[in-house]
Amino acid sequence: MLIEHEGVAPTVHASAYVAPTATLCGDVRVGAGCRVLFGAVLTAEGGPVELGEGCIVMENAVLRGTRRDPLSLGREVLVGPGSYLTGCTVEDEVFLATGSRVFNGARIGARSEVRINGIVHLRTVLPPDAMVPIGWVAVGDPAQVLPPQEHEAIWAVQKELDFPGYVFGLERPGPGESLMPAISERFGRALGRHHDDRLL
């Protein structure tokens, strides 16, 4: 399904394949020889999504470009089934395994691997040839790669990366307070721009 969003339609190279149940919305650019499989969603939420030559996006993966951080894949990147990428830069020949998560402002160096359910956190920089093991978390710049049970060590870096401020422009709430009313209002307003989308 191809959808025009905010006056911009997806572009797909003639040699690429996009499955009939995949969704491309807005400023999405699919390069030569790419394969976008069933149920994948590529959506430009204020910033473009660009796939370099020979990329493969597997079933049910979600790739989202944001106003602050467009999403860019280099050449010959594989995004595994059920993976989620938002506002990140992925260099050439990277393998993102099933269920991997890559967040806003992250950069993944060439030939790196993020294995099953691995996470590359907000504004994290993974150098070329790096590897995030199954279920582990990469956080910071330069990245520290930590097992999930080391939550305190992850949080010590993650807190300074300021997820609510960077992604939503909100201050972290005090004890007994919640970000969710402000996030719901602000994010909901932004997503409301889809009301005028047009199926192509």
Short mmCIF file of N, CA, C and O in Angstrom, two decimals, residues 42 49-53 55-57 63 71-79 85 88-92 96:
data_model
loop_
_atom_site.label_atom_id
_atom_site.label_comp_id
_atom_site.label_asym_id
_atom_site.label_seq_id
_atom_site.Cartn_x
_atom_site.Cartn_y
_atom_site.Cartn_z
N LEU A 42 6.83 1.33 6.55
CA LEU A 42 7.85 2.38 6.41
C LEU A 42 7.10 3.70 6.34
O LEU A 42 6.33 3.93 5.40
N VAL A 49 12.35 8.37 5.09
CA VAL A 49 12.89 7.02 5.27
C VAL A 49 13.56 6.66 3.96
O VAL A 49 12.91 6.71 2.91
N GLU A 50 14.84 6.32 3.99
CA GLU A 50 15.57 6.03 2.76
C GLU A 50 16.30 4.70 2.88
O GLU A 50 17.07 4.50 3.83
N LEU A 51 16.07 3.81 1.92
CA LEU A 51 16.73 2.51 1.86
C LEU A 51 17.73 2.53 0.72
O LEU A 51 17.36 2.78 -0.44
N GLY A 52 19.00 2.27 1.03
CA GLY A 52 20.03 2.17 0.00
C GLY A 52 19.88 0.90 -0.80
O GLY A 52 19.04 0.04 -0.53
N GLU A 53 20.71 0.77 -1.79
CA GLU A 53 20.64 -0.36 -2.73
C GLU A 53 20.75 -1.70 -2.01
O GLU A 53 21.59 -1.89 -1.13
N CYS A 55 18.81 -3.37 0.09
CA CYS A 55 18.34 -3.61 1.47
C CYS A 55 17.18 -4.59 1.48
O CYS A 55 16.39 -4.67 0.52
N ILE A 56 17.06 -5.32 2.59
CA ILE A 56 15.95 -6.25 2.79
C ILE A 56 15.28 -5.88 4.10
O ILE A 56 15.94 -5.83 5.15
N VAL A 57 13.98 -5.62 4.04
CA VAL A 57 13.18 -5.34 5.23
C VAL A 57 12.18 -6.49 5.36
O VAL A 57 11.30 -6.65 4.51
N LEU A 63 9.79 0.90 10.23
CA LEU A 63 10.85 1.90 10.04
C LEU A 63 10.19 3.26 9.99
O LEU A 63 9.31 3.50 9.14
N LEU A 71 15.36 8.58 8.86
CA LEU A 71 15.85 7.21 8.94
C LEU A 71 16.55 6.87 7.63
O LEU A 71 15.99 7.06 6.56
N SER A 72 17.77 6.38 7.75
CA SER A 72 18.56 6.08 6.56
C SER A 72 19.25 4.74 6.72
O SER A 72 19.94 4.50 7.72
N LEU A 73 19.06 3.85 5.74
CA LEU A 73 19.80 2.59 5.66
C LEU A 73 20.79 2.70 4.52
O LEU A 73 20.43 3.15 3.42
N GLY A 74 22.02 2.27 4.76
CA GLY A 74 23.02 2.23 3.70
C GLY A 74 22.74 1.08 2.73
O GLY A 74 21.61 0.61 2.60
N ARG A 75 23.78 0.60 2.08
CA ARG A 75 23.63 -0.50 1.12
C ARG A 75 23.62 -1.85 1.83
O ARG A 75 24.32 -2.04 2.83
N GLU A 76 22.80 -2.76 1.31
CA GLU A 76 22.82 -4.17 1.71
C GLU A 76 22.67 -4.36 3.22
O GLU A 76 23.40 -5.09 3.87
N VAL A 77 21.68 -3.68 3.76
CA VAL A 77 21.29 -3.83 5.17
C VAL A 77 20.12 -4.80 5.24
O VAL A 77 19.21 -4.73 4.41
N LEU A 78 20.14 -5.69 6.23
CA LEU A 78 19.01 -6.58 6.46
C LEU A 78 18.36 -6.21 7.78
O LEU A 78 19.02 -6.17 8.81
N VAL A 79 17.04 -5.92 7.72
CA VAL A 79 16.25 -5.63 8.92
C VAL A 79 15.35 -6.83 9.15
O VAL A 79 14.49 -7.14 8.33
N LEU A 85 12.74 0.38 14.01
CA LEU A 85 13.78 1.40 13.86
C LEU A 85 13.10 2.75 13.75
O LEU A 85 12.15 2.91 12.98
N CYS A 88 16.97 6.78 12.87
CA CYS A 88 18.36 6.34 13.06
C CYS A 88 19.09 6.28 11.72
O CYS A 88 18.48 6.29 10.66
N THR A 89 20.41 6.19 11.80
CA THR A 89 21.26 6.04 10.63
C THR A 89 21.98 4.71 10.73
O THR A 89 22.66 4.45 11.73
N VAL A 90 21.84 3.89 9.70
CA VAL A 90 22.45 2.56 9.65
C VAL A 90 23.35 2.53 8.43
O VAL A 90 22.88 2.74 7.31
N GLU A 91 24.63 2.28 8.64
CA GLU A 91 25.58 2.27 7.52
C GLU A 91 25.52 0.94 6.76
O GLU A 91 24.71 0.07 7.05
N ASP A 92 26.41 0.78 5.78
CA ASP A 92 26.37 -0.36 4.86
C ASP A 92 26.61 -1.70 5.56
O ASP A 92 27.36 -1.79 6.53
N LEU A 96 20.54 -6.48 11.25
CA LEU A 96 19.67 -6.21 12.40
C LEU A 96 18.72 -7.39 12.52
O LEU A 96 17.76 -7.50 11.75
#
